[in-house]
Amino acid sequence: MPTQVAITHGEVLEDSRGYLYDAAMRRAIIEMGGSRSADVLEALGALRLAAKLIHDASDRFAERHGLSDSRARVLTRLDRSPKRRLPLGALAEGLSVAPRTMTDIVDVLERDGLVKRIADPADGRSVLAEITPAGKAKINTIRRDATARQAAVAKDFTADQLVELRHLSLMLVQNLRGR
Amino acid sequence: MPTQVAITHGEVLEDSRGYLYDAAMRRAIIEMGGSRSADVLEALGALRLAAKLIHDASDRFAERHGLSDSRARVLTRLDRSPKRRLPLGALAEGLSVAPRTMTDIVDVLERDGLVKRIADPADGRSVLAEITPAGKAKINTIRRDATARQAAVAKDFTADQLVELRHLSLMLVQNLRGR
DNA sequence: TTGGCATAGTGAGGTGCCTCACTATAGGGA
DNA sequence: TCCCTATAGTGAGGCACCTCACTATGCCAA
């Protein structure tokens, strides 16, 4: 799942007011009349690029421990859950992926001995993923380091900027989920 | 490539200062001492969620025209390029994906008759993807609508908010690319 | 009680994404 | 000229992601 790729393109520059922009992206966005559309596309493009780089970095980190970003997230959720086990459907919802995808992720985790599938005594349709001792050991080994790395990515952000980034992102989430 | 999934979870709420936050995400992030780390994780989580929903929506839209988000982006770049053709490597860099991935994407586009691989007369190693008339027709049919849809996602954003979102995203990009 | 619908998970099949290994061509020295 | 290294693309293999179809179970209403 790693990515190292090293895309050299996409120079990030500063405009006259001190705001960053991506030169290649701006060039790529045809100047459509109002430029309002262009501003939106630039912002969304920047957000998507940031998300991809975050994902790549997270995957590369997890891969050094024999995990992937998704598998690490599943283990984290299981380890934090009271009974150390959750139905696949709940895990899928928590990671915002389709149920079928969680089947694939748990397949790999189970093959690697990090989780075990068990029947749900309360619902015959449901399958619970239960974290194994090996899974617990693995996730505890990397958790602290993983958190520190994530936090370091935003080391030059003020508290207000973090709030603003979250707020603007969730405005988009609302627009995309609503309606 | 579509996604309709309809994740119902992840309620987006407003805090006392009017800033949005995701209740489930906040609950999921263990209160680590300083809470600075928690704030970062919340912001990054929100950004990644927004990016995923944007991608899903884009894919679902493209799928209605027999494309995917990635394939539409490749066609757009080819159609905008002066000679209507670009080497696979340049396309990969433009989309921030590994070269191998572009081979896969062009395979599908070529199978569908939307691009054609041609030898690069100037470099025997290079392979150019050239958009076909069918590819041009396809991308021109959806371009205007696609732009409008993307723009609508941020319809309640002020111009300043768009700039701020771009700026904060690119700060992350710099941190992730630098070093 | 039983039929009918909703829900949980998986098999089949396909794209997007990656790494690693390999081929082939380019290009700069010695 | 001849290597030696760098670059461009692809084959092989593998995970993450999806839709669609199907099974099995749960559940409600008649």
XYZ file of C-alpha atoms in Angstrom, chain A residues 25-139:
115
model
C -3.132 23.296 -10.782
C -3.914 26.939 -11.467
C -2.538 26.596 -14.959
C -4.607 23.488 -15.510
C -7.860 25.160 -14.551
C -9.103 27.017 -17.567
C -10.010 30.558 -16.725
C -13.730 30.296 -16.808
C -15.429 33.662 -16.917
C -16.516 34.359 -13.374
C -13.434 32.735 -11.870
C -15.699 31.743 -9.010
C -15.792 28.213 -10.434
C -12.049 28.312 -10.850
C -11.597 29.258 -7.199
C -13.751 26.371 -6.117
C -11.902 23.906 -8.322
C -8.577 25.132 -7.015
C -9.664 24.740 -3.405
C -11.130 21.297 -3.974
C -8.076 20.234 -5.934
C -5.795 21.356 -3.138
C -7.892 19.531 -0.575
C -7.887 16.330 -2.583
C -4.146 16.541 -3.109
C -3.574 17.035 0.617
C -5.816 14.090 1.419
C -3.967 11.868 -1.018
C -0.593 12.767 0.437
C -1.871 12.182 3.956
C -3.199 8.810 2.912
C 0.025 7.868 1.132
C 2.129 8.842 4.121
C -0.142 6.982 6.508
C -0.074 3.893 4.331
C 3.683 4.005 4.020
C 4.020 4.288 7.772
C 1.615 1.428 8.442
C 3.309 -0.705 5.834
C 6.517 -0.664 7.850
C 4.598 -2.575 10.494
C 2.943 -4.959 8.078
C -0.315 -3.005 8.040
C -2.147 -0.609 5.782
C -3.919 2.588 6.683
C -7.311 0.848 6.613
C -6.206 -2.197 8.567
C -4.599 0.005 11.231
C -7.818 1.967 11.581
C -9.817 -1.212 12.038
C -7.441 -2.490 14.704
C -7.587 0.854 16.482
C -11.353 0.784 16.607
C -11.467 -2.799 17.820
C -8.882 -2.164 20.491
C -10.828 0.823 21.742
C -14.188 -0.912 21.768
C -15.358 -2.178 25.183
C -15.606 -5.827 24.192
C -12.683 -5.742 21.754
C -15.048 -6.822 19.021
C -17.425 -5.165 16.577
C -19.714 -6.322 13.772
C -18.301 -5.829 10.291
C -21.114 -3.476 9.393
C -20.262 -1.099 12.224
C -16.619 -1.133 11.209
C -17.548 -0.367 7.607
C -19.670 2.544 8.693
C -16.945 3.858 10.955
C -14.439 3.899 8.128
C -16.978 5.205 5.612
C -16.514 2.275 3.278
C -18.980 -0.159 1.721
C -19.759 -3.313 3.706
C -18.156 -5.436 1.016
C -14.897 -3.585 1.477
C -14.799 -4.413 5.162
C -15.090 -8.098 4.299
C -11.892 -7.742 2.256
C -10.057 -5.825 4.969
C -11.018 -8.302 7.671
C -10.017 -11.169 5.365
C -6.456 -9.878 5.354
C -6.411 -9.109 9.073
C -7.723 -12.569 9.833
C -5.225 -14.225 7.511
C -2.485 -12.372 9.372
C -3.841 -13.503 12.731
C -4.651 -10.016 13.977
C -8.400 -10.487 14.251
C -10.751 -13.453 14.407
C -14.281 -13.738 13.024
C -16.817 -14.938 15.598
C -20.558 -15.435 15.391
C -22.742 -12.825 17.026
C -24.739 -14.595 19.744
C -27.393 -11.893 19.588
C -27.913 -11.819 15.824
C -27.372 -14.772 13.531
C -26.792 -12.538 10.507
C -24.018 -10.562 12.111
C -20.325 -11.465 12.163
C -18.065 -9.948 14.778
C -14.424 -9.139 14.238
C -12.504 -9.683 17.455
C -8.980 -8.419 17.928
C -6.453 -11.121 18.899
C -3.577 -10.722 21.368
C -1.263 -10.390 18.374
C -3.480 -7.654 16.992
C -3.492 -5.830 20.312
C 0.258 -6.053 20.563
C 0.697 -4.744 17.040
C -1.581 -1.753 17.409
